[in-house]
Coordinates of C-alpha atoms in Angstrom, one line a residue:
Chain J
M1 CA 106.4 93.1 72.3
T2 CA 108.5 93.9 69.3
V3 CA 112.2 93.3 69.3
S4 CA 114.2 96.5 68.4
A5 CA 117.5 96.5 66.6
P6 CA 120.6 96.2 68.9
P7 CA 121.8 99.7 69.8
T8 CA 125.4 99.0 68.6
A9 CA 124.3 99.0 65.0
S10 CA 125.5 102.3 63.6
G11 CA 125.9 105.5 65.6
T12 CA 127.9 104.2 68.6
G13 CA 130.8 103.0 66.6
A14 CA 132.4 106.4 66.5
R15 CA 132.3 106.9 70.3
P16 CA 135.3 105.9 72.5
A17 CA 134.9 102.3 73.6
R18 CA 135.4 103.1 77.3
A19 CA 132.5 105.6 77.5
A20 CA 130.2 103.2 75.7
S21 CA 131.0 100.4 78.2
R22 CA 130.5 102.8 81.1
D23 CA 127.1 103.8 79.7
R24 CA 126.2 100.2 79.3
R25 CA 127.2 99.5 82.9
A26 CA 125.2 102.4 84.2
W27 CA 122.3 101.3 82.1
S28 CA 122.3 97.8 83.4
L29 CA 122.6 99.1 87.0
R30 CA 119.6 101.3 86.4
G31 CA 117.7 98.3 85.1
W32 CA 118.6 96.2 88.1
L33 CA 118.2 99.0 90.7
P34 CA 114.5 98.4 91.4
Y35 CA 115.1 94.7 92.0
L36 CA 117.9 95.5 94.4
Q37 CA 115.7 98.0 96.2
A38 CA 112.8 95.6 96.5
L39 CA 115.0 92.7 97.5
P40 CA 115.1 93.3 101.3
L41 CA 111.3 93.6 101.5
A42 CA 110.8 90.5 99.3
L43 CA 113.3 88.5 101.4
V44 CA 111.7 89.4 104.8
L45 CA 108.2 88.5 103.5
L46 CA 109.5 85.3 101.9
V47 CA 111.3 84.1 105.0
F48 CA 108.9 85.2 107.6
L49 CA 105.5 85.0 105.8
V50 CA 105.5 82.7 102.8
V51 CA 107.8 80.0 104.1
P52 CA 106.1 79.8 107.5
I53 CA 102.6 79.6 105.9
A54 CA 103.9 76.9 103.6
T55 CA 105.2 75.2 106.7
I56 CA 101.8 75.3 108.3
A57 CA 100.2 73.9 105.2
V58 CA 102.7 71.0 105.2
V59 CA 102.5 70.3 108.9
S60 CA 98.7 70.3 108.7
F61 CA 99.1 66.9 107.0
W62 CA 101.5 65.5 109.6
D63 CA 100.7 63.1 112.3
Y64 CA 101.5 63.7 116.0
D65 CA 101.4 62.0 119.4
S66 CA 101.6 63.5 122.9
I67 CA 105.3 64.5 122.6
R68 CA 106.3 65.1 119.0
I69 CA 105.1 65.8 115.5
I70 CA 105.7 63.1 112.9
P71 CA 106.3 63.8 109.2
D72 CA 103.5 62.0 107.3
F73 CA 100.7 62.6 104.9
V74 CA 97.4 62.0 106.7
L75 CA 94.0 63.8 106.4
T76 CA 93.0 63.0 110.0
N77 CA 93.7 66.5 111.2
Y78 CA 91.2 68.0 108.7
E79 CA 88.8 65.1 109.3
W80 CA 88.6 65.6 113.0
L81 CA 88.4 69.4 112.6
L82 CA 85.6 69.4 110.0
T83 CA 83.5 66.6 111.4
S84 CA 83.4 68.0 114.9
A85 CA 80.2 69.9 115.8
V86 CA 82.3 72.0 118.1
T87 CA 84.3 73.4 115.2
W88 CA 81.3 74.6 113.3
Q89 CA 79.8 76.1 116.4
I90 CA 83.1 78.0 117.1
Y91 CA 83.4 79.1 113.5
L92 CA 79.8 80.4 113.7
N93 CA 80.6 82.1 117.0
T94 CA 83.6 83.8 115.5
L95 CA 81.5 85.0 112.5
K96 CA 79.0 86.4 114.9
F97 CA 81.8 88.3 116.7
A98 CA 83.0 89.6 113.3
A99 CA 79.5 90.7 112.2
L100 CA 78.7 92.5 115.5
A101 CA 82.1 94.2 115.6
W102 CA 81.7 95.2 112.0
V103 CA 78.2 96.7 112.5
F104 CA 79.3 98.8 115.5
T105 CA 82.7 99.9 114.3
F106 CA 81.2 100.9 110.9
A107 CA 78.3 102.9 112.5
I108 CA 80.6 104.7 115.0
G109 CA 83.5 105.0 112.6
F110 CA 81.4 106.5 109.8
T111 CA 79.7 109.0 112.1
V112 CA 83.0 110.1 113.6
A113 CA 84.6 110.5 110.1
W114 CA 81.5 112.3 108.9
F115 CA 81.8 114.8 111.7
L116 CA 85.6 115.3 111.2
A117 CA 85.4 115.6 107.4
F118 CA 82.3 117.8 107.0
H119 CA 81.5 119.6 110.3
V120 CA 85.0 120.6 111.5
R121 CA 85.8 123.6 109.4
S122 CA 89.4 124.5 110.3
V123 CA 92.1 122.2 109.0
T124 CA 94.1 122.6 112.2
W125 CA 91.2 121.4 114.3
Q126 CA 90.6 118.6 111.9
M127 CA 94.2 117.4 112.4
V128 CA 94.0 117.8 116.2
L129 CA 90.8 115.8 116.5
F130 CA 92.0 113.2 114.1
L131 CA 95.1 112.7 116.2
V132 CA 93.0 112.4 119.3
C133 CA 91.2 109.5 117.6
T134 CA 94.4 107.8 116.4
I135 CA 96.7 108.1 119.5
P136 CA 95.2 105.0 121.3
F137 CA 96.2 102.9 118.2
W138 CA 99.8 103.4 119.3
T139 CA 99.3 102.2 122.8
S140 CA 99.1 98.6 124.2
N141 CA 95.9 96.7 123.3
I142 CA 96.3 94.4 126.3
I143 CA 96.4 97.3 128.7
R144 CA 93.4 98.9 126.9
M145 CA 91.4 95.6 127.5
I146 CA 92.4 95.4 131.1
S147 CA 91.3 99.0 131.5
W148 CA 87.7 97.8 131.2
V149 CA 87.9 95.6 134.3
P150 CA 87.2 98.4 136.9
F151 CA 84.3 99.6 134.7
L152 CA 82.5 96.3 134.0
G153 CA 83.3 94.2 137.1
R154 CA 80.7 92.9 139.6
N155 CA 81.6 95.8 141.9
G156 CA 82.7 98.0 139.0
I157 CA 81.8 101.6 138.2
L158 CA 78.9 100.8 135.9
N159 CA 77.2 98.5 138.3
S160 CA 77.7 100.8 141.3
A161 CA 76.3 103.7 139.3
L162 CA 73.3 101.8 138.1
I163 CA 72.5 100.5 141.6
G164 CA 73.1 104.0 143.1
A165 CA 70.7 105.4 140.6
G166 CA 68.1 102.8 141.5
V167 CA 67.9 101.3 138.0
I168 CA 68.8 97.8 139.2
D169 CA 69.2 96.2 142.6
Q170 CA 71.5 93.3 141.7
P171 CA 74.8 93.9 139.9
L172 CA 74.6 92.9 136.2
E173 CA 76.7 89.8 135.7
F174 CA 76.9 89.8 131.9
L175 CA 79.1 93.0 131.7
L176 CA 82.5 91.4 132.3
F177 CA 83.7 88.0 131.1
S178 CA 81.0 87.6 128.5
D179 CA 80.3 87.9 124.8
F180 CA 79.2 91.5 125.5
A181 CA 82.6 92.4 126.9
V182 CA 84.3 90.8 123.9
V183 CA 82.4 92.8 121.4
L184 CA 82.8 96.0 123.5
A185 CA 86.6 95.5 123.5
Y186 CA 86.6 94.9 119.7
V187 CA 84.7 98.1 119.2
H188 CA 87.0 99.9 121.6
L189 CA 90.1 98.6 119.9
Y190 CA 89.2 98.6 116.2
T191 CA 86.9 101.5 115.5
L192 CA 90.0 103.4 114.7
F193 CA 90.6 101.2 111.7
M194 CA 87.2 102.4 110.3
V195 CA 87.7 106.1 111.1
V196 CA 91.0 106.5 109.4
P197 CA 90.2 105.1 105.9
I198 CA 86.7 106.5 105.8
F199 CA 87.9 109.9 106.8
N200 CA 90.5 109.7 104.1
S201 CA 87.9 108.9 101.5
M202 CA 85.6 111.6 102.7
A203 CA 88.3 114.2 102.7
R204 CA 88.7 113.7 99.0
I205 CA 85.1 114.2 98.1
D206 CA 84.8 117.3 95.9
R207 CA 82.8 119.8 98.0
S208 CA 81.2 121.2 94.9
L209 CA 79.3 117.9 94.5
I210 CA 77.6 118.4 97.8
E211 CA 76.8 122.0 96.9
A212 CA 75.3 120.8 93.7
A213 CA 73.2 118.2 95.5
R214 CA 72.0 120.9 97.8
D215 CA 71.2 123.3 95.0
A216 CA 69.2 120.6 93.3
G217 CA 67.1 120.4 96.5
A218 CA 68.6 117.3 98.3
T219 CA 68.1 117.1 102.0
G220 CA 70.9 116.4 104.4
W221 CA 69.9 112.7 104.6
Q222 CA 69.7 112.4 100.8
I223 CA 73.2 114.0 100.4
L224 CA 74.5 111.5 103.0
W225 CA 72.8 108.5 101.4
N226 CA 73.2 109.3 97.7
V227 CA 76.5 111.3 97.5
V228 CA 78.7 110.8 100.6
L229 CA 78.1 107.1 101.2
P230 CA 78.8 105.9 97.7
L231 CA 81.9 108.0 97.5
S232 CA 83.2 106.7 100.8
K233 CA 83.0 103.1 99.7
P234 CA 86.7 102.6 99.2
G235 CA 87.4 103.7 102.8
I236 CA 84.6 101.6 104.1
A237 CA 86.0 98.6 102.3
I238 CA 89.5 99.1 103.6
G239 CA 88.2 99.6 107.2
S240 CA 86.0 96.6 106.9
I241 CA 88.9 94.4 105.7
F242 CA 90.9 95.5 108.7
V243 CA 88.2 94.9 111.3
V244 CA 86.9 91.6 109.9
T245 CA 90.4 90.1 109.5
L246 CA 91.5 91.3 113.0
V247 CA 88.4 89.8 114.6
M248 CA 88.5 86.5 112.7
G249 CA 92.1 85.8 113.7
D250 CA 91.9 87.2 117.3
F251 CA 92.3 85.1 120.4
I252 CA 93.7 87.4 123.1
T253 CA 90.6 89.6 123.3
V254 CA 88.2 86.6 123.4
R255 CA 90.3 85.0 126.1
L256 CA 90.8 88.0 128.3
M257 CA 87.3 89.6 128.0
S258 CA 85.3 86.4 128.1
G259 CA 87.3 85.0 131.0
G260 CA 87.7 81.8 129.0
Q261 CA 84.0 81.3 128.7
S262 CA 83.7 82.0 125.0
A263 CA 85.7 80.5 122.2
S264 CA 86.8 81.7 118.7
I265 CA 88.9 80.1 116.0
G266 CA 91.9 81.9 117.4
T267 CA 91.4 80.4 120.9
M268 CA 90.9 77.0 119.4
I269 CA 94.3 77.3 117.6
A270 CA 96.0 78.7 120.7
N271 CA 94.6 75.7 122.8
D272 CA 96.0 73.2 120.3
I273 CA 99.3 75.0 120.4
A274 CA 99.4 74.9 124.2
L275 CA 98.8 71.2 124.1
L276 CA 101.6 70.8 121.5
Q277 CA 99.1 69.5 119.0
Y278 CA 100.7 71.5 116.2
P279 CA 99.3 69.5 113.2
A280 CA 95.8 70.0 114.5
A281 CA 96.5 73.7 115.0
A282 CA 98.0 73.9 111.5
A283 CA 94.9 72.3 109.9
N284 CA 92.7 74.8 111.7
A285 CA 95.0 77.7 110.7
V286 CA 94.8 76.6 107.0
V287 CA 91.0 76.6 107.2
L288 CA 91.0 80.0 109.0
L289 CA 93.3 81.5 106.3
L290 CA 91.0 80.2 103.5
V291 CA 87.9 81.7 105.2
V292 CA 89.6 85.0 105.7
L293 CA 91.0 85.2 102.2
L294 CA 87.6 84.4 100.8
M295 CA 86.0 87.3 102.9
V296 CA 88.8 89.7 101.8
A297 CA 88.5 88.7 98.1
T298 CA 84.8 89.5 98.3
M299 CA 85.4 92.9 99.8
L300 CA 88.3 93.7 97.4
R301 CA 86.0 93.3 94.4
L302 CA 84.6 96.6 95.4
I303 CA 87.8 98.6 95.2
D304 CA 91.3 99.0 93.9
I305 CA 93.4 99.7 97.1
R306 CA 96.4 101.0 95.2
K307 CA 94.4 103.9 93.9
E308 CA 93.4 104.9 97.4
L309 CA 96.7 105.9 98.9
Chain Q
M1 CA 80.4 121.8 103.2
R2 CA 81.2 125.5 103.0
D3 CA 78.1 126.6 104.9
T4 CA 78.3 130.1 106.1
G5 CA 76.8 131.5 109.3
R6 CA 75.6 129.5 112.3
R7 CA 76.0 125.9 112.8
G8 CA 72.9 123.7 112.7
L9 CA 71.5 121.2 115.1
S10 CA 73.3 118.3 113.4
F11 CA 76.6 119.9 114.2
Y12 CA 75.9 119.8 117.9
L13 CA 74.5 116.3 117.8
L14 CA 77.6 115.0 116.0
A15 CA 79.9 117.0 118.2
A16 CA 78.3 115.4 121.2
F17 CA 78.6 112.0 119.6
F18 CA 82.3 112.7 118.9
G19 CA 82.8 113.7 122.6
L20 CA 81.3 110.5 123.8
F21 CA 83.5 108.5 121.4
V22 CA 86.6 110.2 122.8
L23 CA 85.4 109.5 126.3
F24 CA 84.9 105.9 125.3
L25 CA 88.4 105.8 123.9
Y26 CA 90.2 107.4 126.8
G27 CA 87.9 106.8 129.8
P28 CA 89.1 103.3 130.7
T29 CA 92.8 104.3 130.4
V30 CA 92.2 107.3 132.7
T31 CA 90.4 105.1 135.2
I32 CA 93.2 102.6 135.6
T33 CA 95.7 105.5 135.8
I34 CA 93.7 106.8 138.8
L35 CA 93.3 103.3 140.3
S36 CA 97.0 102.6 140.1
F37 CA 97.5 105.1 142.9
Q38 CA 95.4 103.0 145.3
G39 CA 96.6 102.8 148.9
P40 CA 98.3 99.6 149.9
E41 CA 94.9 98.2 151.1
G42 CA 93.1 99.1 147.9
G43 CA 91.6 96.7 145.4
L44 CA 91.0 96.4 141.7
T45 CA 88.1 98.8 141.7
F46 CA 86.7 101.9 143.4
P47 CA 86.5 103.2 146.1
M48 CA 90.0 104.5 146.5
R49 CA 91.5 103.4 149.9
G50 CA 93.9 106.3 150.2
W51 CA 96.5 107.4 147.7
S52 CA 100.0 106.0 147.4
T53 CA 102.7 104.9 145.0
H54 CA 102.8 101.5 146.7
W55 CA 101.9 99.5 143.6
F56 CA 104.6 101.2 141.5
H57 CA 107.2 100.3 144.1
N58 CA 105.8 96.8 144.2
L59 CA 106.3 96.6 140.4
F60 CA 110.0 96.9 140.7
Q61 CA 110.4 94.1 143.2
Q62 CA 111.3 91.3 140.8
Q63 CA 109.9 88.4 142.8
A64 CA 106.5 90.0 143.1
V65 CA 105.4 90.3 139.4
G66 CA 108.0 88.5 137.3
D67 CA 110.7 90.0 135.2
F68 CA 109.3 93.5 134.5
G69 CA 112.6 95.2 134.0
G70 CA 114.1 92.6 131.7
S71 CA 111.0 92.3 129.5
F72 CA 110.8 96.1 129.2
Q73 CA 114.4 96.2 128.1
R74 CA 113.8 93.5 125.5
S75 CA 110.7 95.1 124.2
L76 CA 112.4 98.5 124.0
L77 CA 115.4 97.2 122.1
L78 CA 113.3 95.0 119.8
G79 CA 111.1 98.0 119.1
L80 CA 114.1 100.1 118.1
I81 CA 115.5 97.5 115.9
V82 CA 112.1 96.9 114.2
M83 CA 111.8 100.7 113.8
A84 CA 115.2 101.1 112.1
L85 CA 114.6 98.1 109.8
T86 CA 111.1 99.2 108.9
V87 CA 112.2 102.7 107.9
L88 CA 115.1 101.3 105.9
I89 CA 113.3 98.4 104.1
A90 CA 110.0 100.2 103.5
L91 CA 111.8 103.3 102.1
T92 CA 114.1 101.4 99.7
A93 CA 111.2 99.3 98.6
G94 CA 109.2 102.5 98.1
F95 CA 112.0 103.8 95.7
A96 CA 111.7 100.5 93.8
F97 CA 107.9 100.8 93.4
R98 CA 108.3 104.3 91.8
R99 CA 109.5 102.4 88.7
R100 CA 107.9 99.5 87.0
F101 CA 109.7 96.2 87.5
R102 CA 108.8 92.6 87.0
G103 CA 106.9 91.2 89.9
S104 CA 106.0 94.6 91.4
G105 CA 102.4 93.7 91.4
A106 CA 103.0 90.3 93.1
L107 CA 105.3 91.9 95.7
F108 CA 102.6 94.6 96.4
Y109 CA 99.9 92.0 96.9
L110 CA 102.2 89.9 99.1
T111 CA 102.8 93.0 101.3
V112 CA 99.1 93.6 101.6
A113 CA 98.6 89.9 102.3
S114 CA 101.0 90.3 105.2
L115 CA 98.4 92.7 106.8
I116 CA 95.5 90.4 106.2
V117 CA 97.0 87.1 107.3
P118 CA 95.8 86.5 111.0
S119 CA 98.8 87.1 113.3
V120 CA 98.3 83.8 115.0
L121 CA 99.2 82.1 111.7
V122 CA 102.5 84.1 111.4
S123 CA 103.3 83.2 115.0
L124 CA 102.5 79.5 114.5
G125 CA 104.2 79.3 111.2
I126 CA 107.5 80.8 112.3
G127 CA 107.4 78.8 115.5
L128 CA 106.9 75.6 113.6
L129 CA 109.6 76.5 111.0
F130 CA 112.2 77.2 113.7
Q131 CA 111.3 73.9 115.5
I132 CA 111.6 71.9 112.3
L133 CA 114.9 73.5 111.4
G134 CA 116.1 72.9 114.9
L135 CA 116.7 76.6 115.6
E136 CA 116.1 78.2 118.9
P137 CA 113.5 80.9 118.7
N138 CA 114.6 84.2 120.1
W139 CA 113.2 87.7 120.5
W140 CA 115.9 89.1 118.3
S141 CA 115.5 86.5 115.5
S142 CA 112.1 84.8 115.1
A143 CA 110.1 87.5 116.9
L144 CA 111.9 90.2 115.0
G145 CA 110.9 88.6 111.7
A146 CA 107.3 88.1 112.9
H147 CA 107.1 91.8 113.9
L148 CA 108.4 93.0 110.5
T149 CA 105.6 91.1 108.7
W150 CA 103.2 93.5 110.6
T151 CA 105.2 96.8 110.5
L152 CA 106.5 96.6 106.9
P153 CA 103.1 96.7 105.2
F154 CA 102.2 99.8 107.3
G155 CA 105.5 101.3 106.5
L156 CA 105.3 100.6 102.7
L157 CA 101.7 102.0 102.5
I158 CA 102.8 105.2 104.2
V159 CA 105.8 105.4 101.8
F160 CA 103.4 104.9 98.9
A161 CA 101.3 107.8 100.1
I162 CA 104.5 109.9 100.5
F163 CA 105.7 109.3 96.9
N164 CA 102.2 109.7 95.4
R165 CA 102.3 113.3 96.7
F166 CA 106.0 113.9 95.9
N167 CA 106.7 116.2 93.0
P168 CA 109.4 114.7 90.7
A169 CA 110.3 118.1 89.4
Y170 CA 112.6 118.6 92.4
E171 CA 114.6 115.5 91.4
E172 CA 114.7 116.6 87.8
A173 CA 116.0 120.1 88.9
A174 CA 118.7 118.4 91.0
R175 CA 119.7 116.2 88.1
D176 CA 119.8 119.2 85.7
L177 CA 122.1 121.0 88.2
G178 CA 124.5 118.0 87.9
A179 CA 123.7 116.1 91.1
T180 CA 124.5 112.3 91.1
P181 CA 121.6 110.0 91.9
W182 CA 123.0 109.6 95.5
Q183 CA 123.2 113.4 96.0
T184 CA 119.7 113.8 94.7
V185 CA 118.3 111.2 97.2
W186 CA 120.4 112.5 100.1
H187 CA 120.1 116.3 99.6
V188 CA 116.8 116.6 97.9
V189 CA 114.4 113.7 98.3
L190 CA 115.1 112.6 101.9
P191 CA 114.9 116.1 103.4
I192 CA 111.6 116.7 101.7
I193 CA 110.0 113.4 102.9
L194 CA 111.6 113.5 106.4
P195 CA 108.4 114.4 108.3
S196 CA 106.6 111.4 106.9
I197 CA 109.5 109.1 107.6
I198 CA 109.0 110.0 111.3
G199 CA 105.5 108.6 110.8
V200 CA 106.9 105.3 109.5
A201 CA 109.3 105.1 112.5
L202 CA 106.4 105.7 114.9
F203 CA 104.5 102.9 113.4
G204 CA 107.5 100.6 113.4
F205 CA 108.3 101.2 117.0
T206 CA 104.9 101.2 118.6
L207 CA 103.4 98.3 116.7
S208 CA 106.4 96.2 117.7
Y209 CA 106.5 97.4 121.3
D210 CA 102.8 96.4 121.8
E211 CA 102.7 93.3 119.7
F212 CA 101.4 90.2 121.4
A213 CA 100.0 87.5 119.1
R214 CA 103.0 87.5 116.7
T215 CA 105.4 87.2 119.6
L216 CA 103.6 84.4 121.4
M217 CA 105.3 81.5 119.7
T218 CA 108.4 83.3 118.5
A219 CA 109.9 85.0 121.5
G220 CA 111.7 81.9 122.8
S221 CA 112.5 81.6 126.5
F222 CA 112.6 85.3 127.3
N223 CA 109.3 87.3 127.4
T224 CA 108.7 90.7 125.8
L225 CA 106.6 93.2 127.8
P226 CA 103.2 92.4 126.3
L227 CA 103.8 88.6 127.0
E228 CA 104.7 89.5 130.6
I229 CA 101.6 91.7 131.0
Y230 CA 99.4 88.9 129.6
G231 CA 101.0 86.5 132.1
M232 CA 100.2 88.9 134.9
T233 CA 96.5 89.2 134.0
T234 CA 96.0 85.5 134.8
N235 CA 97.8 85.5 138.2
V236 CA 98.0 89.1 139.6
T237 CA 94.9 90.4 141.2
T238 CA 96.2 93.6 142.7
P239 CA 96.5 97.1 141.3
V240 CA 100.1 96.4 140.5
L241 CA 98.6 95.4 137.1
Y242 CA 97.3 99.0 136.7
A243 CA 100.6 100.4 137.8
L244 CA 102.3 98.5 134.9
G245 CA 99.5 99.6 132.6
T246 CA 100.0 103.2 133.6
L247 CA 103.7 103.1 133.1
T248 CA 103.6 101.5 129.7
T249 CA 100.9 103.9 128.6
I250 CA 102.9 106.9 129.8
F251 CA 105.9 105.5 127.9
S252 CA 103.8 105.1 124.7
F253 CA 102.6 108.7 125.1
L254 CA 106.2 109.8 125.4
V255 CA 107.1 108.1 122.2
I256 CA 104.1 109.5 120.3
G257 CA 104.8 113.0 121.8
L258 CA 108.5 112.8 120.8
C259 CA 107.5 111.9 117.2
L260 CA 104.9 114.7 117.0
A261 CA 107.4 117.2 118.4
G262 CA 110.0 116.0 115.8
F263 CA 107.4 116.4 113.1
I264 CA 106.4 119.9 114.1
A265 CA 110.1 120.9 114.6
V266 CA 110.9 119.9 111.0
Q267 CA 107.9 121.7 109.6
R268 CA 108.7 124.9 111.6
R269 CA 112.3 124.9 110.5
R270 CA 111.2 124.4 106.9
A271 CA 108.6 127.3 107.2
R272 CA 111.3 129.6 108.6
R273 CA 113.7 128.7 105.8
V274 CA 111.1 129.4 103.2
A275 CA 110.2 132.7 104.9
S276 CA 113.8 133.8 105.0
G277 CA 114.4 132.7 101.4
V278 CA 117.4 130.4 102.1

């Protein structure tokens, strides 16, 4: 950066001093304005995100007994966490949930977005159907989970229907309070997070590209695979980041839908919290955060989010 | 695809898939709405043993299911505060990001990080921080901050989308006509982006109103509604749970409907003004 000459050098000398100082004040305010405008956001994130996470990092090295946490610098929390076979099993289990949830939300989300973007011709209908997909996002997740109980229970609708139709003669036990129920709830809750960004990406695809592909003799599948899928990548990446991070940190869905029979990293942390073993919970939280950041960094290599808004 | 003429088989297959998806989305909610009108003898699943509003009455007897009224009031108030702050903070920050300033990249990535960090960490971190500082966690302090870390990123991303589509020529025109920066913002920019601000407000309110994980360790001694509902799932085994679900869902739909109506009203008024040339 080159340093330019001070502006007071020649021309300004003739102007009235008061106007010049007013100009300078206005100029300096203009320079500071973005900082002032960004300040509230920065403060909130600093106080309620950065400092708390730093606190977790610090406390993860603290000691504790059954009633209090003790400032210290010990590695035992990490040692216990990482040398326990249960931990690895639970991390694997959580990764399994994330993978399953990702596969289903992506398959369903992509298909729904594809239908909305390319098969619904009127913009009004597109908006209406898009809204129909997004409205559940603004209602309570817990209620939406509970809503599956009458469907999946031992005497629930699904079992009654299957028995009535003669498909089975004993009610299926694995429907509720199982890994199946957990993944089903994830797909129910989070497919939205795939539909919205993928639809957004697809809506921007220049329609003439598809016509060109068709004129060149491509079949519908070839257009999907070679034109639409690559151009939807940014939306897919954003949706995937949402789904994967939500599942990795979740504990309420696992707890409610598995009836306490399955575990995830989130439930592990919540259990430590319930037992007031905060340093143990903190160590686990730090490891979870690192894993999630690593996963996100991998996905972010594919896109520049800021260009996608 | 600008295909002319009749729709192919793929359209009908995809339409059927979409229909099933919508059924999947709304089916369970509709089911518990029906089941919440069970007769007094009815259970958690079909068949219906008569129809009644018994479980809704049951809900308002405090001793039966905890403090439903109080937690609803707290959630409502908290949602409104979070909504106002989200609109205000996200919008002012949005103005800042229209110009280049030092640290803008860092602040942007910090905001995105706020979306990615698992909510259980935010909850635990704020809970620990308050405990170490000897502060009492409360729904209007610690929980408020925890909710903002979730609503602000959504708000800011929407504001970005707004300004990316905003034509700066309107501001230049206002300036050329002698408007001060405040007048430009108040009479030109804000009215133009008003419909999208309704969207930010909707996100701010509903995300806070339904938030569970971030509230868990930050709410202090008084529950918000999602915490109350979660408590009920472990010890209530009657359709009163469905009655509560039905009521909160109806309330959510009211809020969404109100926002949509506001959005449409603004658009209509604007269309009329353009048509009449005012």
